[in-house]
PDB file of C-alpha atoms in Angstrom:
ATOM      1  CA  UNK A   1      30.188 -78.608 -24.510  1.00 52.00           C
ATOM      2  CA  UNK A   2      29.858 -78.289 -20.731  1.00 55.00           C
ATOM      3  CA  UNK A   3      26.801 -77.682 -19.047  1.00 56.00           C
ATOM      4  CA  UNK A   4      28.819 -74.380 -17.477  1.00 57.00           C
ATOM      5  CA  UNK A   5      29.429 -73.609 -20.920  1.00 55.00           C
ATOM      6  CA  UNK A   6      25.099 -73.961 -21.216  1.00 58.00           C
ATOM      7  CA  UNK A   7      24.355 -72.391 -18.277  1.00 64.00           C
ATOM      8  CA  UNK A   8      26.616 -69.779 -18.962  1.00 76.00           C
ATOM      9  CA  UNK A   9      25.236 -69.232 -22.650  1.00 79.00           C
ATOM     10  CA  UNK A  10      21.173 -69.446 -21.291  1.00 85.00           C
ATOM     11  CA  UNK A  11      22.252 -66.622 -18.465  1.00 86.00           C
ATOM     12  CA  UNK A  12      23.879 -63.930 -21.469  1.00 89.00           C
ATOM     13  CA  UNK A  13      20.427 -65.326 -23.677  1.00 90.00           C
ATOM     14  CA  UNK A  14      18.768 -64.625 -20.856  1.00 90.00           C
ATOM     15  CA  UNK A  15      20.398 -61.239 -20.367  1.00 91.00           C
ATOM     16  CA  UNK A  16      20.328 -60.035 -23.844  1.00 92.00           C
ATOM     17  CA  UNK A  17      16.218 -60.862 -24.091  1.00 92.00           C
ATOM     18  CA  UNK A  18      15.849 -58.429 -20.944  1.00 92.00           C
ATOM     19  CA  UNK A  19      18.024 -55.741 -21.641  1.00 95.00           C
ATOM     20  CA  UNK A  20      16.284 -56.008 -25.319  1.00 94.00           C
ATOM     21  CA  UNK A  21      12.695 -55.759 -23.354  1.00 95.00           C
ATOM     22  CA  UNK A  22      13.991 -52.489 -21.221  1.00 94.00           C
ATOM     23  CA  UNK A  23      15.676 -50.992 -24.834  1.00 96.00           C
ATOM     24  CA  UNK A  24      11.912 -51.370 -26.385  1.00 94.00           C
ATOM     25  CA  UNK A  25      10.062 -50.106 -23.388  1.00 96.00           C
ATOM     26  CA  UNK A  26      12.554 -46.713 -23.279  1.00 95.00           C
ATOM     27  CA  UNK A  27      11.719 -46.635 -27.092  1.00 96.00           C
ATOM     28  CA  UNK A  28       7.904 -46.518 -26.363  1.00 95.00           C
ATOM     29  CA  UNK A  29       8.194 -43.812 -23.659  1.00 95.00           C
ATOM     30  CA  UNK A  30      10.228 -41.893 -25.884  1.00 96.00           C
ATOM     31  CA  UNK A  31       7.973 -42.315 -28.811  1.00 95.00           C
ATOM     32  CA  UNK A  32       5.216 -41.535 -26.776  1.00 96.00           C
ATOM     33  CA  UNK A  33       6.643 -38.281 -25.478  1.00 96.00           C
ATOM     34  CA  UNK A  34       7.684 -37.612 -28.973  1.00 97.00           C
ATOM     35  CA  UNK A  35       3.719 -37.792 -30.123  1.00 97.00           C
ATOM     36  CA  UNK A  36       2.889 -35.480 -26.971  1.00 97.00           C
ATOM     37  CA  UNK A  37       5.002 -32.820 -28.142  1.00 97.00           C
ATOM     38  CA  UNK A  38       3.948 -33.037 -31.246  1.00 98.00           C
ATOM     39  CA  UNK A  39       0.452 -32.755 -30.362  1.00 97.00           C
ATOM     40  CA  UNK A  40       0.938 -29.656 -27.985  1.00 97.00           C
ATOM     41  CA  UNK A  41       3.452 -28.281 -30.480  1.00 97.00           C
ATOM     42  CA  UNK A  42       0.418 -28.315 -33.529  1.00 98.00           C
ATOM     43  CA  UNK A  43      -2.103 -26.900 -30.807  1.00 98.00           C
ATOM     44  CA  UNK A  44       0.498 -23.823 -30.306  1.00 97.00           C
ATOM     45  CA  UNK A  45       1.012 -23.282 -33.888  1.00 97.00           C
ATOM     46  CA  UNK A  46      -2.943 -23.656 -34.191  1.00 98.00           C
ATOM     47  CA  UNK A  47      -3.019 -20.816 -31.274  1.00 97.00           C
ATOM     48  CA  UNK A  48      -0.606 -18.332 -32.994  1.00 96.00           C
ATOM     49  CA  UNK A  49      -2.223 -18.697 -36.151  1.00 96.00           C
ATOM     50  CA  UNK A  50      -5.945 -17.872 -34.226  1.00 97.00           C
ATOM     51  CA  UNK A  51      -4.216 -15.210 -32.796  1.00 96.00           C
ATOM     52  CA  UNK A  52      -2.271 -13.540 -35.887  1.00 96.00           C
ATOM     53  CA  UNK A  53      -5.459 -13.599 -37.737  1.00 96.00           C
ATOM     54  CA  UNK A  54      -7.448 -11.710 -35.096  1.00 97.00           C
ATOM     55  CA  UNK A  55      -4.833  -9.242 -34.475  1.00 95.00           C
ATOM     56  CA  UNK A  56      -4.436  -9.073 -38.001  1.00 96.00           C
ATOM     57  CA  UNK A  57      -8.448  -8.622 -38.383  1.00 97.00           C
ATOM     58  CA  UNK A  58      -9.093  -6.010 -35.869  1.00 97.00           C
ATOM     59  CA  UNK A  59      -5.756  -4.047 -35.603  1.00 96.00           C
ATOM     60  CA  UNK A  60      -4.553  -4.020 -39.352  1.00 96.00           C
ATOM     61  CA  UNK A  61      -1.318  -5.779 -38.820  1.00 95.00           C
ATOM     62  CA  UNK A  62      -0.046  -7.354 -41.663  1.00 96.00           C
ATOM     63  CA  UNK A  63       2.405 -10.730 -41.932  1.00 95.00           C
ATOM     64  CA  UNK A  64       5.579  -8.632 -43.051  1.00 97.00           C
ATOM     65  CA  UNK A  65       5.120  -6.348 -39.520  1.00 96.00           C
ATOM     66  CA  UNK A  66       4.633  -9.966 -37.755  1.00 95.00           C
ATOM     67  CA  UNK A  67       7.669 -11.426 -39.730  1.00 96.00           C
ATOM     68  CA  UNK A  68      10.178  -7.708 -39.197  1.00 96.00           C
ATOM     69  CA  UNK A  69       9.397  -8.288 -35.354  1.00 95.00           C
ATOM     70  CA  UNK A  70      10.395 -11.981 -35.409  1.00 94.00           C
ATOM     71  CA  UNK A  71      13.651 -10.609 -37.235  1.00 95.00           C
ATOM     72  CA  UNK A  72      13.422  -7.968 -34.305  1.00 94.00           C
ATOM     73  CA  UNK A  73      13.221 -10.110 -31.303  1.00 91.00           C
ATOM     74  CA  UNK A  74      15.683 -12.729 -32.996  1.00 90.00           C
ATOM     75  CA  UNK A  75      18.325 -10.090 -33.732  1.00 92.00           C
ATOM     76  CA  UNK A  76      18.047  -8.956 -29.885  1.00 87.00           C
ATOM     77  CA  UNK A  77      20.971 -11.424 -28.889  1.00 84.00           C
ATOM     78  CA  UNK A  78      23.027 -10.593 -32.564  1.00 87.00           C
ATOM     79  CA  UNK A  79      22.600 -13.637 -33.979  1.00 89.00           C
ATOM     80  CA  UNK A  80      19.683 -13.640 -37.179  1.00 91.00           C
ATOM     81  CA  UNK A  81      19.016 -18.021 -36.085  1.00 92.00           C
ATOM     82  CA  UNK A  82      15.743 -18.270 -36.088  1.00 91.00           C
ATOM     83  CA  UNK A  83      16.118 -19.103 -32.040  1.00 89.00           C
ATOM     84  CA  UNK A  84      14.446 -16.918 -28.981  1.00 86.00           C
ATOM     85  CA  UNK A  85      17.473 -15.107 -27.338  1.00 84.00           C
ATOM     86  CA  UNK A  86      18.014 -16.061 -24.011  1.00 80.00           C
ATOM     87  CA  UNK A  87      17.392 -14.068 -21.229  1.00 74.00           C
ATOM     88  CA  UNK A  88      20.167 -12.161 -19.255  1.00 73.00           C
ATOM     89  CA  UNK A  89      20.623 -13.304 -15.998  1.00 74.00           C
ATOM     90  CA  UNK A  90      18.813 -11.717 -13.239  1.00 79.00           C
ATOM     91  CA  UNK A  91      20.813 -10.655  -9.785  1.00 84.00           C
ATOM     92  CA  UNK A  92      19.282 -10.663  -6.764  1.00 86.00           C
ATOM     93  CA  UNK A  93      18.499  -7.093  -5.208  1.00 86.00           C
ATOM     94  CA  UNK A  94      19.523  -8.293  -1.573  1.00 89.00           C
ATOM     95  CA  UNK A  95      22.689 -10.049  -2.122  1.00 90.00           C
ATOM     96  CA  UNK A  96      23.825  -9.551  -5.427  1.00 89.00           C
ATOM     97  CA  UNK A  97      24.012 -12.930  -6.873  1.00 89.00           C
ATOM     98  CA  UNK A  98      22.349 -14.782  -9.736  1.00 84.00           C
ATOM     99  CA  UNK A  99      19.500 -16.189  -9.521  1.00 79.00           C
ATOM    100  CA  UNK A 100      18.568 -19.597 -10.507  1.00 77.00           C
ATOM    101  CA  UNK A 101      16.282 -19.294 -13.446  1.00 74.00           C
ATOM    102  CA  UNK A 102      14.196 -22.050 -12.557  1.00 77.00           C
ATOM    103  CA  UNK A 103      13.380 -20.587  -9.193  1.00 78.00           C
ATOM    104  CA  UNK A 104      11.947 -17.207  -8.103  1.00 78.00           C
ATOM    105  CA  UNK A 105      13.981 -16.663  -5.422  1.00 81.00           C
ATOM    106  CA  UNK A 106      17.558 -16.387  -4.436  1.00 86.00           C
ATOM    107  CA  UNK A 107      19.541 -20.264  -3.659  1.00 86.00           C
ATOM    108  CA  UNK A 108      21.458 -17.867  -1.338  1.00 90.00           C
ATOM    109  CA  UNK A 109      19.580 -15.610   0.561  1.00 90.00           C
ATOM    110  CA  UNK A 110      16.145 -16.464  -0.055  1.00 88.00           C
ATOM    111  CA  UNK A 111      14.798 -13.003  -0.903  1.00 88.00           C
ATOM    112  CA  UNK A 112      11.579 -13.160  -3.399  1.00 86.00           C
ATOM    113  CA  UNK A 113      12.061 -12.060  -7.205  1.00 80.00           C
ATOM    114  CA  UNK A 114       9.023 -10.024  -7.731  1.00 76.00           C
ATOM    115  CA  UNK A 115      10.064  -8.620 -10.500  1.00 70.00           C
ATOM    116  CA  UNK A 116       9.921 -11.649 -12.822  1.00 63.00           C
ATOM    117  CA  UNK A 117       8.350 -11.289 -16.835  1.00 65.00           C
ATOM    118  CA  UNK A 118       6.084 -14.184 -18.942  1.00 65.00           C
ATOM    119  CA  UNK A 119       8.714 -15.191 -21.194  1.00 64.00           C
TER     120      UNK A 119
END
């Protein structure tokens, strides 16, 4: 064996041991981003429950109303799949186009959306 043929074989060694380093630091990001969802996604669930139980407490409503107006909401696009249905699009008033829904006003002609909801 050559030492190109060494060289060669410590530079793909070499190669391999940092792409392996990148591959476990993208794998630690990701896990941690994984735990911070989870952690805000248990702190929601926390919330709603809070919040069932007082509206439950204080205005009478019972799990079966909470459950028909999950089936209520979920229905809204016409599919019963368990998923929010998504919003229709909203058109801007000045020039008729769609807007962006990441943006509250119009990519085309700049006019404000005032009229935007929570959800």
């Amino acid at each position: 064996m050559g030492p190109i043929w060494m060289g060669s074989r410590s530079q793909r060694t070499y190669e391999a041991a940092v792409q392996a380093e990148d591959s476990k630091m993208a794998a630690d990001d990701a896990l941690g981003r994984v735990q911070e969802l989870e952690w805000k996604v248990n702190k929601l669930m926390l919330v709603n429950h809070a919040l069932f139980e007082l509206a439950s407490q204080r205005l009478g409503i019972t799990e079966t109303d909470l459950l028909n107006k999950m089936n209520e909401i979920d229905l809204r696009d016409g599919k019963l799949d368990g998923k929010e249905p998504t919003q229709p699009a909203t058109v801007c008033e000045e020039c008729s186009r769609t807007y962006s829904r990441r943006h509250n006003h119009c990519l085309y002609c700049g006019h404000v959306n005032h009229a935007g909801t929570a959800f």
